[in-house]
Amino acid sequence: MTTVLTSASPLTAADRCDRCGAQAYLRVVLLSGGELLFCAHHGRKFEPELKKIAAEIQDETERLTAVPESSPEEER
């Protein structure tokens, strides 16, 4: 998915996928106004269609594989 940086606030655990209710990692701001939230799975599934109708895409899927900085060295 192409990342477009926006001034939007970071997504939190309270942000849920509009398709399945899982935690959202993508915010799609539509050309027509409004926004949609997607989990990583549905973001990838609908990527071709979303690119056609999106003004901006906020992609935070890298958080799924990031190692928290506060993890002890032996857990990394």
PDB file of C-alpha atoms in Angstrom:
ATOM      1  CA  MET A   1       0.000   0.000   0.000  1.00  0.00           C
ATOM      2  CA  THR A   2       1.312   3.454  -0.810  1.00  0.00           C
ATOM      3  CA  THR A   3       1.791   5.575   2.268  1.00  0.00           C
ATOM      4  CA  VAL A   4       0.640   9.146   2.146  1.00  0.00           C
ATOM      5  CA  LEU A   5       1.635  11.108   5.210  1.00  0.00           C
ATOM      6  CA  THR A   6      -1.139  13.202   6.621  1.00  0.00           C
ATOM      7  CA  SER A   7      -1.585  15.570   9.503  1.00  0.00           C
ATOM      8  CA  ALA A   8      -4.189  13.183  10.930  1.00  0.00           C
ATOM      9  CA  SER A   9      -3.677  11.848  14.414  1.00  0.00           C
ATOM     10  CA  PRO A  10      -2.176   8.369  14.819  1.00  0.00           C
ATOM     11  CA  LEU A  11      -4.591   5.465  14.817  1.00  0.00           C
ATOM     12  CA  THR A  12      -5.262   3.875  18.217  1.00  0.00           C
ATOM     13  CA  ALA A  13      -6.687   0.591  19.483  1.00  0.00           C
ATOM     14  CA  ALA A  14     -10.074   2.329  19.622  1.00  0.00           C
ATOM     15  CA  ASP A  15     -10.045   2.791  15.826  1.00  0.00           C
ATOM     16  CA  ARG A  16     -11.745  -0.219  14.257  1.00  0.00           C
ATOM     17  CA  CYS A  17     -11.944  -1.607  10.719  1.00  0.00           C
ATOM     18  CA  ASP A  18     -15.163  -0.589   8.992  1.00  0.00           C
ATOM     19  CA  ARG A  19     -15.319  -4.013   7.347  1.00  0.00           C
ATOM     20  CA  CYS A  20     -14.684  -6.477  10.211  1.00  0.00           C
ATOM     21  CA  GLY A  21     -14.188  -4.554  13.455  1.00  0.00           C
ATOM     22  CA  ALA A  22     -10.507  -5.484  13.946  1.00  0.00           C
ATOM     23  CA  GLN A  23      -7.993  -2.813  14.947  1.00  0.00           C
ATOM     24  CA  ALA A  24      -7.545  -0.321  12.110  1.00  0.00           C
ATOM     25  CA  TYR A  25      -4.087   0.378  10.686  1.00  0.00           C
ATOM     26  CA  LEU A  26      -5.194   2.344   7.605  1.00  0.00           C
ATOM     27  CA  ARG A  27      -7.202   5.548   7.331  1.00  0.00           C
ATOM     28  CA  VAL A  28      -8.484   6.393   3.864  1.00  0.00           C
ATOM     29  CA  VAL A  29      -9.644   9.963   3.318  1.00  0.00           C
ATOM     30  CA  LEU A  30     -12.027   9.917   0.370  1.00  0.00           C
ATOM     31  CA  LEU A  31     -12.040  12.392  -2.515  1.00  0.00           C
ATOM     32  CA  SER A  32     -15.765  12.836  -1.903  1.00  0.00           C
ATOM     33  CA  GLY A  33     -15.220  13.601   1.800  1.00  0.00           C
ATOM     34  CA  GLY A  34     -15.329  11.374   4.828  1.00  0.00           C
ATOM     35  CA  GLU A  35     -12.987   8.578   5.733  1.00  0.00           C
ATOM     36  CA  LEU A  36     -12.826   4.817   5.994  1.00  0.00           C
ATOM     37  CA  LEU A  37     -10.780   2.733   8.428  1.00  0.00           C
ATOM     38  CA  PHE A  38      -9.373  -0.702   7.581  1.00  0.00           C
ATOM     39  CA  CYS A  39      -7.357  -3.439   9.243  1.00  0.00           C
ATOM     40  CA  ALA A  40      -4.206  -4.479   7.374  1.00  0.00           C
ATOM     41  CA  HIS A  41      -5.970  -7.466   5.784  1.00  0.00           C
ATOM     42  CA  HIS A  42      -8.863  -5.489   4.325  1.00  0.00           C
ATOM     43  CA  GLY A  43      -6.569  -2.594   3.405  1.00  0.00           C
ATOM     44  CA  ARG A  44      -4.535  -4.966   1.217  1.00  0.00           C
ATOM     45  CA  LYS A  45      -7.651  -6.655  -0.152  1.00  0.00           C
ATOM     46  CA  PHE A  46      -9.259  -3.383  -1.276  1.00  0.00           C
ATOM     47  CA  GLU A  47      -6.049  -1.517  -2.166  1.00  0.00           C
ATOM     48  CA  PRO A  48      -6.679  -1.190  -5.937  1.00  0.00           C
ATOM     49  CA  GLU A  49     -10.159   0.235  -5.427  1.00  0.00           C
ATOM     50  CA  LEU A  50      -9.098   2.485  -2.551  1.00  0.00           C
ATOM     51  CA  LYS A  51      -6.339   4.109  -4.575  1.00  0.00           C
ATOM     52  CA  LYS A  52      -8.946   5.183  -7.143  1.00  0.00           C
ATOM     53  CA  ILE A  53     -11.141   6.994  -4.606  1.00  0.00           C
ATOM     54  CA  ALA A  54      -8.630   8.165  -1.984  1.00  0.00           C
ATOM     55  CA  ALA A  55      -7.438  11.713  -1.469  1.00  0.00           C
ATOM     56  CA  GLU A  56      -5.029  10.473   1.213  1.00  0.00           C
ATOM     57  CA  ILE A  57      -4.066   7.134   2.725  1.00  0.00           C
ATOM     58  CA  GLN A  58      -2.579   6.950   6.208  1.00  0.00           C
ATOM     59  CA  ASP A  59      -0.829   3.565   6.429  1.00  0.00           C
ATOM     60  CA  GLU A  60       0.397   2.448   9.859  1.00  0.00           C
ATOM     61  CA  THR A  61       0.771  -1.263   9.055  1.00  0.00           C
ATOM     62  CA  GLU A  62       4.500  -1.101   9.874  1.00  0.00           C
ATOM     63  CA  ARG A  63       3.431  -1.061  13.532  1.00  0.00           C
ATOM     64  CA  LEU A  64       2.438  -4.725  13.170  1.00  0.00           C
ATOM     65  CA  THR A  65       6.069  -5.810  12.787  1.00  0.00           C
ATOM     66  CA  ALA A  66       7.825  -3.114  14.817  1.00  0.00           C
ATOM     67  CA  VAL A  67       9.654  -4.166  17.968  1.00  0.00           C
ATOM     68  CA  PRO A  68       8.782  -1.871  20.864  1.00  0.00           C
ATOM     69  CA  GLU A  69      11.781   0.136  22.043  1.00  0.00           C
ATOM     70  CA  SER A  70      11.024  -0.755  25.637  1.00  0.00           C
ATOM     71  CA  SER A  71      11.517  -4.504  25.027  1.00  0.00           C
ATOM     72  CA  PRO A  72      14.444  -6.075  26.843  1.00  0.00           C
ATOM     73  CA  GLU A  73      17.310  -6.960  24.481  1.00  0.00           C
ATOM     74  CA  GLU A  74      16.746 -10.734  24.920  1.00  0.00           C
ATOM     75  CA  GLU A  75      13.168 -10.393  23.638  1.00  0.00           C
ATOM     76  CA  ARG A  76      14.187  -8.686  20.373  1.00  0.00           C
TER      77      ARG A  76
END
